[in-house]
């Protein structure tokens, strides 16, 4: 199917992705990974939760680590709206789409809507989150890969066309996509609100599952430093793919796995997409340069492994085509 025309005047205004709650087995081990290795800053912690932010972020949290008896699952993904009225409008919007809606109490956040997308991915929308003092020039605090901000989510979907149609209706715009030449169905798509290549991407596969959460870092050199750090501190097996430069998005990347198997991407240098008439770029599924501009193929795990949303059933994709996979 062709990608949908962008909806430039959606019912409510989502400004960007905001945060994700990851269920983990060993809170201390996860905290070590996200602080000493990734370099996120702890903004609060309890016996059951650790809240973290990246160096540029003024909001209280971009990652919530939650101690769980279902580790390796995802509790919800969060998005920030332009104002409080948008949160109210979002509630009636999703209710009108037949999705469940409820108001939930979240520490450090104002009025928060919990709903889900058409595949069942738990989504929350809020406007107000506690604001913290800037730390981006407190260079003594920088550690690990020096993460500046959360950049995007990527999820497996068993029907990428349906996922793209759903998010397009509330204003997400496609920047790049891969189409299966035989079925003419979307194999993957990248969609944004904030003016980069994506806030949310969908990849064909058993879904819904979280494929990865990405963090923006200052330069590719930070990624090289992270590899040296991981390789000498017991995390060499957590390095999955990269470093490299993507064809899609043109960003420099590295994929690593946290102690519970949640995939994290380190990402920098994509491009501006704010023009409302920006043309989406189409890629061939059989072009390995879409994965890595330099031609390296992604490993099989990259197309198979993801983490489930807690309590959400998954379905296998019906697309028969498969991308080129590294031997
Ligand atoms: Fe990504």
CSV table of C-alpha atoms and ligand atoms in Angstrom, one decimal:
chain,number,residue,atom,x,y,z
A,1,UNK,CA,0.0,0.0,0.0
A,2,UNK,CA,1.2,3.5,-0.6
A,3,UNK,CA,2.2,5.4,2.5
A,4,UNK,CA,-0.6,7.6,3.8
A,5,UNK,CA,-0.7,11.4,3.1
A,6,UNK,CA,0.5,13.2,6.2
A,7,UNK,CA,-2.1,14.6,8.6
A,8,UNK,CA,-0.8,18.1,9.2
A,9,UNK,CA,-3.7,19.1,11.5
A,10,UNK,CA,-4.2,16.2,13.8
A,11,UNK,CA,-6.8,16.2,16.6
A,12,UNK,CA,-4.2,16.7,19.3
A,13,UNK,CA,-0.6,17.7,19.3
A,14,UNK,CA,2.0,15.2,20.3
A,15,UNK,CA,5.4,16.9,20.4
A,16,UNK,CA,7.8,14.0,20.9
A,17,UNK,CA,8.5,10.6,22.4
A,18,UNK,CA,9.3,11.0,26.1
A,19,UNK,CA,10.1,7.9,28.1
A,20,UNK,CA,9.7,4.2,28.5
A,21,UNK,CA,9.2,1.9,31.4
A,22,UNK,CA,11.3,-1.3,31.2
A,23,UNK,CA,10.7,-4.3,33.4
A,24,UNK,CA,14.0,-5.7,34.8
A,25,UNK,CA,15.0,-8.7,37.0
A,26,UNK,CA,17.9,-7.2,39.0
A,27,UNK,CA,17.4,-3.5,39.6
A,28,UNK,CA,21.0,-3.0,40.8
A,29,UNK,CA,22.5,-4.7,37.7
A,30,UNK,CA,20.3,-2.6,35.4
A,31,UNK,CA,21.1,0.6,37.2
A,32,UNK,CA,24.9,-0.2,36.8
A,33,UNK,CA,24.3,-0.8,33.1
A,34,UNK,CA,22.3,2.4,32.5
A,35,UNK,CA,24.5,4.7,34.6
A,36,UNK,CA,28.1,3.4,34.5
A,37,UNK,CA,27.9,2.1,30.9
A,38,UNK,CA,25.3,4.3,29.1
A,39,UNK,CA,25.9,7.3,31.3
A,40,UNK,CA,22.4,8.3,32.3
A,41,UNK,CA,21.8,10.2,35.5
A,42,UNK,CA,19.7,8.9,38.3
A,43,UNK,CA,16.9,11.4,39.2
A,44,UNK,CA,15.2,9.2,41.8
A,45,UNK,CA,15.2,5.6,43.1
A,46,UNK,CA,13.2,3.4,45.3
A,47,UNK,CA,13.3,-0.3,46.2
A,48,UNK,CA,11.3,-1.0,43.0
A,49,UNK,CA,12.1,1.7,40.5
A,50,UNK,CA,15.0,3.7,39.2
A,51,UNK,CA,14.3,7.0,37.3
A,52,UNK,CA,16.9,8.2,34.8
A,53,UNK,CA,17.4,11.2,32.5
A,54,UNK,CA,20.0,12.0,29.8
A,55,UNK,CA,22.3,15.0,29.9
A,56,UNK,CA,20.2,17.5,27.9
A,57,UNK,CA,16.9,16.6,29.3
A,58,UNK,CA,15.0,18.9,31.7
A,59,UNK,CA,12.1,16.5,32.2
A,60,UNK,CA,12.4,14.2,35.2
A,61,UNK,CA,12.8,10.9,33.4
A,62,UNK,CA,13.3,9.2,30.0
A,63,UNK,CA,13.8,5.7,31.4
A,64,UNK,CA,12.0,4.0,34.3
A,65,UNK,CA,13.6,0.7,35.4
A,66,UNK,CA,10.9,-1.3,37.2
A,67,UNK,CA,11.7,-4.4,39.2
A,68,UNK,CA,9.4,-7.1,37.9
A,69,UNK,CA,8.6,-10.7,38.1
A,70,UNK,CA,8.3,-10.5,34.3
A,71,UNK,CA,11.7,-9.1,33.4
A,72,UNK,CA,12.5,-8.5,29.8
A,73,UNK,CA,9.1,-7.0,29.1
A,74,UNK,CA,8.0,-3.4,28.5
A,75,UNK,CA,5.4,-1.8,30.7
A,76,UNK,CA,4.5,1.3,28.5
A,77,UNK,CA,6.0,3.9,26.2
A,78,UNK,CA,5.4,7.6,26.9
A,79,UNK,CA,4.8,10.7,24.7
A,80,UNK,CA,4.6,14.4,25.6
A,81,UNK,CA,1.8,16.6,24.3
A,82,UNK,CA,2.0,20.4,23.6
A,83,UNK,CA,-0.4,21.3,26.4
A,84,UNK,CA,-2.8,19.9,29.0
A,85,UNK,CA,-5.8,20.3,26.7
A,86,UNK,CA,-4.1,17.9,24.2
A,87,UNK,CA,-4.1,15.2,26.9
A,88,UNK,CA,-7.9,15.6,27.3
A,89,UNK,CA,-8.4,15.5,23.6
A,90,UNK,CA,-6.2,12.5,23.2
A,91,UNK,CA,-8.5,10.6,25.7
A,92,UNK,CA,-11.6,11.2,23.6
A,93,UNK,CA,-9.6,10.5,20.4
A,94,UNK,CA,-8.4,7.1,21.5
A,95,UNK,CA,-11.8,6.3,23.0
A,96,UNK,CA,-13.3,7.2,19.7
A,97,UNK,CA,-11.0,4.7,18.0
A,98,UNK,CA,-12.2,2.0,20.3
A,99,UNK,CA,-9.1,1.9,22.4
A,100,UNK,CA,-9.2,1.5,26.2
A,101,UNK,CA,-8.4,4.7,28.1
A,102,UNK,CA,-7.8,5.4,31.7
A,103,UNK,CA,-6.2,8.1,33.8
A,104,UNK,CA,-3.2,6.9,35.8
A,105,UNK,CA,-1.1,8.3,38.6
A,106,UNK,CA,2.6,8.5,37.6
A,107,UNK,CA,5.2,9.9,39.9
A,108,UNK,CA,6.6,13.2,38.7
A,109,UNK,CA,4.0,13.6,36.0
A,110,UNK,CA,0.8,15.6,35.8
A,111,UNK,CA,-2.4,14.3,34.2
A,112,UNK,CA,-1.5,11.1,32.4
A,113,UNK,CA,-3.6,9.1,29.9
A,114,UNK,CA,-2.9,5.4,29.5
A,115,UNK,CA,-4.2,3.9,26.3
A,116,UNK,CA,-2.9,1.5,23.6
A,117,UNK,CA,-2.4,1.6,19.9
A,118,UNK,CA,-4.2,-0.7,17.3
A,119,UNK,CA,-1.7,-3.5,18.0
A,120,UNK,CA,-2.1,-3.2,21.8
A,121,UNK,CA,1.2,-1.3,22.6
A,122,UNK,CA,0.6,0.4,25.9
A,123,UNK,CA,1.0,4.2,25.3
A,124,UNK,CA,0.8,7.1,27.8
A,125,UNK,CA,0.3,10.7,27.0
A,126,UNK,CA,1.0,13.6,29.4
A,127,UNK,CA,2.0,17.2,29.2
A,128,UNK,CA,3.4,18.1,32.6
A,129,UNK,CA,6.5,16.4,34.1
A,130,UNK,CA,8.7,17.7,36.9
A,131,UNK,CA,11.3,20.0,35.5
A,132,UNK,CA,14.9,19.7,36.7
A,133,UNK,CA,17.9,22.1,36.6
A,134,UNK,CA,20.0,21.9,33.4
A,135,UNK,CA,23.1,19.7,33.6
A,136,UNK,CA,24.2,19.7,30.0
A,137,UNK,CA,27.2,21.9,30.9
A,138,UNK,CA,28.1,20.1,34.1
A,139,UNK,CA,30.8,18.2,32.3
A,140,UNK,CA,32.1,16.5,35.4
A,141,UNK,CA,28.9,14.4,35.3
A,142,UNK,CA,29.4,13.0,31.8
A,143,UNK,CA,30.0,9.3,31.8
A,144,UNK,CA,29.7,6.3,29.5
A,145,UNK,CA,28.5,7.1,26.0
A,146,UNK,CA,27.5,10.7,27.1
A,147,UNK,CA,23.8,10.3,26.2
A,148,UNK,CA,22.2,13.7,25.4
A,149,UNK,CA,18.5,12.7,24.9
A,150,UNK,CA,16.2,9.9,24.1
A,151,UNK,CA,15.7,9.9,20.4
A,152,UNK,CA,13.2,7.2,19.2
A,153,UNK,CA,11.4,4.0,19.7
A,154,UNK,CA,11.4,1.2,17.1
A,155,UNK,CA,8.7,-1.6,17.4
A,156,UNK,CA,8.1,-4.9,15.6
A,157,UNK,CA,4.6,-4.9,14.0
A,158,UNK,CA,3.0,-7.9,12.3
A,159,UNK,CA,1.2,-5.4,10.0
A,160,UNK,CA,3.3,-2.3,9.4
A,161,UNK,CA,0.7,-0.8,7.0
A,162,UNK,CA,-1.9,-0.9,9.8
A,163,UNK,CA,0.6,0.6,12.4
A,164,UNK,CA,1.6,3.4,10.0
A,165,UNK,CA,-2.0,4.2,9.2
A,166,UNK,CA,-2.9,4.4,13.0
A,167,UNK,CA,0.0,6.8,13.9
A,168,UNK,CA,-0.4,8.8,10.8
A,169,UNK,CA,-4.0,9.6,11.8
A,170,UNK,CA,-2.8,11.5,14.9
A,171,UNK,CA,0.0,13.3,13.1
A,172,UNK,CA,3.1,11.1,12.8
A,173,UNK,CA,4.7,11.7,9.4
A,174,UNK,CA,6.7,9.1,7.4
A,175,UNK,CA,10.2,10.1,6.5
A,176,UNK,CA,11.6,6.9,5.1
A,177,UNK,CA,10.1,3.4,4.3
A,178,UNK,CA,10.9,0.0,2.9
A,179,UNK,CA,8.3,-1.7,0.8
A,180,UNK,CA,8.1,-5.4,-0.1
A,181,UNK,CA,8.2,-5.5,-3.9
A,182,UNK,CA,6.0,-8.6,-4.2
A,183,UNK,CA,3.1,-7.9,-1.8
A,184,UNK,CA,3.5,-4.0,-2.0
A,185,UNK,CA,3.1,-4.0,1.7
A,186,UNK,CA,5.3,-1.9,4.0
A,187,UNK,CA,8.2,-3.8,5.5
A,188,UNK,CA,9.3,-0.9,7.7
A,189,UNK,CA,8.6,2.8,8.2
A,190,UNK,CA,10.1,5.7,10.2
A,191,UNK,CA,7.7,8.4,11.5
A,192,UNK,CA,8.3,11.6,13.3
A,193,UNK,CA,6.7,14.4,15.3
A,194,UNK,CA,9.7,16.3,16.6
A,195,UNK,CA,11.5,17.1,13.3
A,196,UNK,CA,14.1,14.3,13.1
A,197,UNK,CA,13.9,11.2,11.1
A,198,UNK,CA,11.7,9.5,13.7
A,199,UNK,CA,10.1,9.4,17.1
A,200,UNK,CA,8.6,5.9,16.3
A,201,UNK,CA,9.6,3.3,13.7
A,202,UNK,CA,7.9,0.0,12.8
A,203,UNK,CA,9.7,-3.1,11.5
A,204,UNK,CA,8.0,-6.1,10.1
A,205,UNK,CA,8.0,-9.1,12.4
A,206,UNK,CA,6.3,-10.9,15.2
A,207,UNK,CA,4.6,-8.0,17.0
A,208,UNK,CA,3.9,-6.0,18.8
A,209,UNK,CA,7.3,-6.0,20.5
A,210,UNK,CA,9.8,-3.3,21.3
A,211,UNK,CA,12.7,-3.6,18.9
A,212,UNK,CA,14.8,-0.8,20.5
A,213,UNK,CA,15.0,2.5,22.3
A,214,UNK,CA,17.6,5.0,21.0
A,215,UNK,CA,19.7,7.7,22.6
A,216,UNK,CA,21.3,10.6,20.8
A,217,UNK,CA,25.0,11.1,21.6
A,218,UNK,CA,27.3,14.0,20.7
A,219,UNK,CA,29.6,12.3,18.1
A,220,UNK,CA,30.5,8.9,16.6
A,221,UNK,CA,33.6,8.9,18.7
A,222,UNK,CA,31.4,8.5,21.8
A,223,UNK,CA,30.3,5.2,20.3
A,224,UNK,CA,33.8,4.0,19.8
A,225,UNK,CA,34.6,5.0,23.4
A,226,UNK,CA,31.5,3.0,24.6
A,227,UNK,CA,32.7,-0.1,22.7
A,228,UNK,CA,36.1,0.1,24.4
A,229,UNK,CA,34.3,0.5,27.7
A,230,UNK,CA,31.9,-2.4,27.2
A,231,UNK,CA,34.7,-4.7,25.9
A,232,UNK,CA,36.8,-4.2,29.0
A,233,UNK,CA,34.1,-4.2,31.7
A,234,UNK,CA,32.4,-7.5,31.1
A,235,UNK,CA,29.8,-6.4,28.5
A,236,UNK,CA,31.4,-7.7,25.3
A,237,UNK,CA,28.5,-10.2,24.8
A,238,UNK,CA,26.0,-7.3,25.0
A,239,UNK,CA,27.4,-5.7,21.8
A,240,UNK,CA,25.0,-6.9,19.0
A,241,UNK,CA,25.5,-4.8,15.8
A,242,UNK,CA,27.7,-2.0,14.6
A,243,UNK,CA,29.2,0.5,14.8
A,244,UNK,CA,28.2,1.8,11.4
A,245,UNK,CA,26.2,4.3,9.4
A,246,UNK,CA,22.6,3.6,8.5
A,247,UNK,CA,21.5,4.1,4.9
A,248,UNK,CA,18.0,4.8,6.3
A,249,UNK,CA,18.3,8.0,8.4
A,250,UNK,CA,22.0,8.5,7.6
A,251,UNK,CA,22.7,8.2,11.3
A,252,UNK,CA,25.7,6.7,12.9
A,253,UNK,CA,24.7,3.7,15.1
A,254,UNK,CA,25.5,0.9,17.5
A,255,UNK,CA,23.1,-1.7,19.0
A,256,UNK,CA,23.6,-3.2,22.4
A,257,UNK,CA,21.5,-5.3,24.8
A,258,UNK,CA,20.8,-4.4,28.4
A,259,UNK,CA,21.0,-7.2,31.1
A,260,UNK,CA,17.4,-8.2,30.4
A,261,UNK,CA,17.7,-8.2,26.7
A,262,UNK,CA,16.1,-4.8,26.0
A,263,UNK,CA,17.9,-3.5,22.9
A,264,UNK,CA,19.4,0.0,23.1
A,265,UNK,CA,20.6,2.0,20.1
A,266,UNK,CA,23.2,4.6,20.3
A,267,UNK,CA,22.5,7.1,17.6
A,268,UNK,CA,23.7,10.4,16.2
A,269,UNK,CA,23.6,12.7,13.1
A,270,UNK,CA,20.3,12.1,11.3
A,271,UNK,CA,18.7,15.1,9.6
A,272,UNK,CA,16.0,17.7,9.9
A,273,UNK,CA,12.5,16.8,8.7
A,274,UNK,CA,10.3,19.7,9.8
A,275,UNK,CA,9.1,20.8,6.3
A,276,UNK,CA,5.5,19.8,6.0
A,277,UNK,CA,6.0,18.8,2.4
A,278,UNK,CA,9.1,16.7,3.0
A,279,UNK,CA,9.0,13.8,0.6
A,280,UNK,CA,9.5,10.3,2.2
A,281,UNK,CA,12.4,8.2,0.9
A,282,UNK,CA,11.6,4.7,-0.4
A,283,UNK,CA,14.1,1.9,0.0
A,284,UNK,CA,14.4,-1.6,-1.5
A,285,UNK,CA,14.2,-4.4,1.0
A,286,UNK,CA,17.1,-6.2,-0.8
A,287,UNK,CA,19.4,-3.3,-0.6
A,288,UNK,CA,21.9,-4.0,2.2
A,289,UNK,CA,22.9,-0.3,2.1
A,290,UNK,CA,19.6,0.6,3.7
A,291,UNK,CA,20.7,-1.3,6.8
A,292,UNK,CA,24.3,-0.1,6.8
A,293,UNK,CA,25.5,2.4,4.2
A,294,UNK,CA,28.9,0.7,4.1
A,295,UNK,CA,27.2,-2.6,3.1
A,296,UNK,CA,27.6,-4.7,6.2
A,297,UNK,CA,24.5,-6.9,6.7
A,298,UNK,CA,22.6,-7.0,10.0
A,299,UNK,CA,22.8,-10.2,12.0
A,300,UNK,CA,19.8,-12.5,12.2
A,301,UNK,CA,19.2,-11.6,15.9
A,302,UNK,CA,18.5,-8.0,14.8
A,303,UNK,CA,15.4,-9.2,12.8
A,304,UNK,CA,14.2,-11.8,15.4
A,305,UNK,CA,14.9,-10.5,18.9
A,306,UNK,CA,12.6,-8.0,20.6
A,307,UNK,CA,11.0,-7.6,24.0
A,308,UNK,CA,7.3,-8.0,24.6
A,309,UNK,CA,4.9,-5.5,26.0
A,310,UNK,CA,3.7,-7.0,29.3
A,311,UNK,CA,0.4,-8.9,28.9
A,312,UNK,CA,0.1,-8.1,25.2
A,313,UNK,CA,-0.3,-11.1,22.8
A,314,UNK,CA,1.9,-11.1,19.7
A,315,UNK,CA,1.1,-12.2,16.1
A,316,UNK,CA,3.4,-13.5,13.4
A,317,UNK,CA,3.8,-11.3,10.3
A,318,UNK,CA,2.2,-12.6,7.0
A,319,UNK,CA,4.9,-11.0,4.8
A,320,UNK,CA,7.0,-13.8,3.2
A,321,UNK,CA,9.8,-11.6,2.0
A,322,UNK,CA,13.0,-11.5,4.1
A,323,UNK,CA,15.8,-9.1,4.1
A,324,UNK,CA,19.5,-9.9,3.5
A,325,UNK,CA,20.9,-11.3,6.7
A,326,UNK,CA,24.6,-11.6,7.6
A,327,UNK,CA,25.8,-15.3,7.4
B,1,LIG,FE1,16.7,3.1,15.6
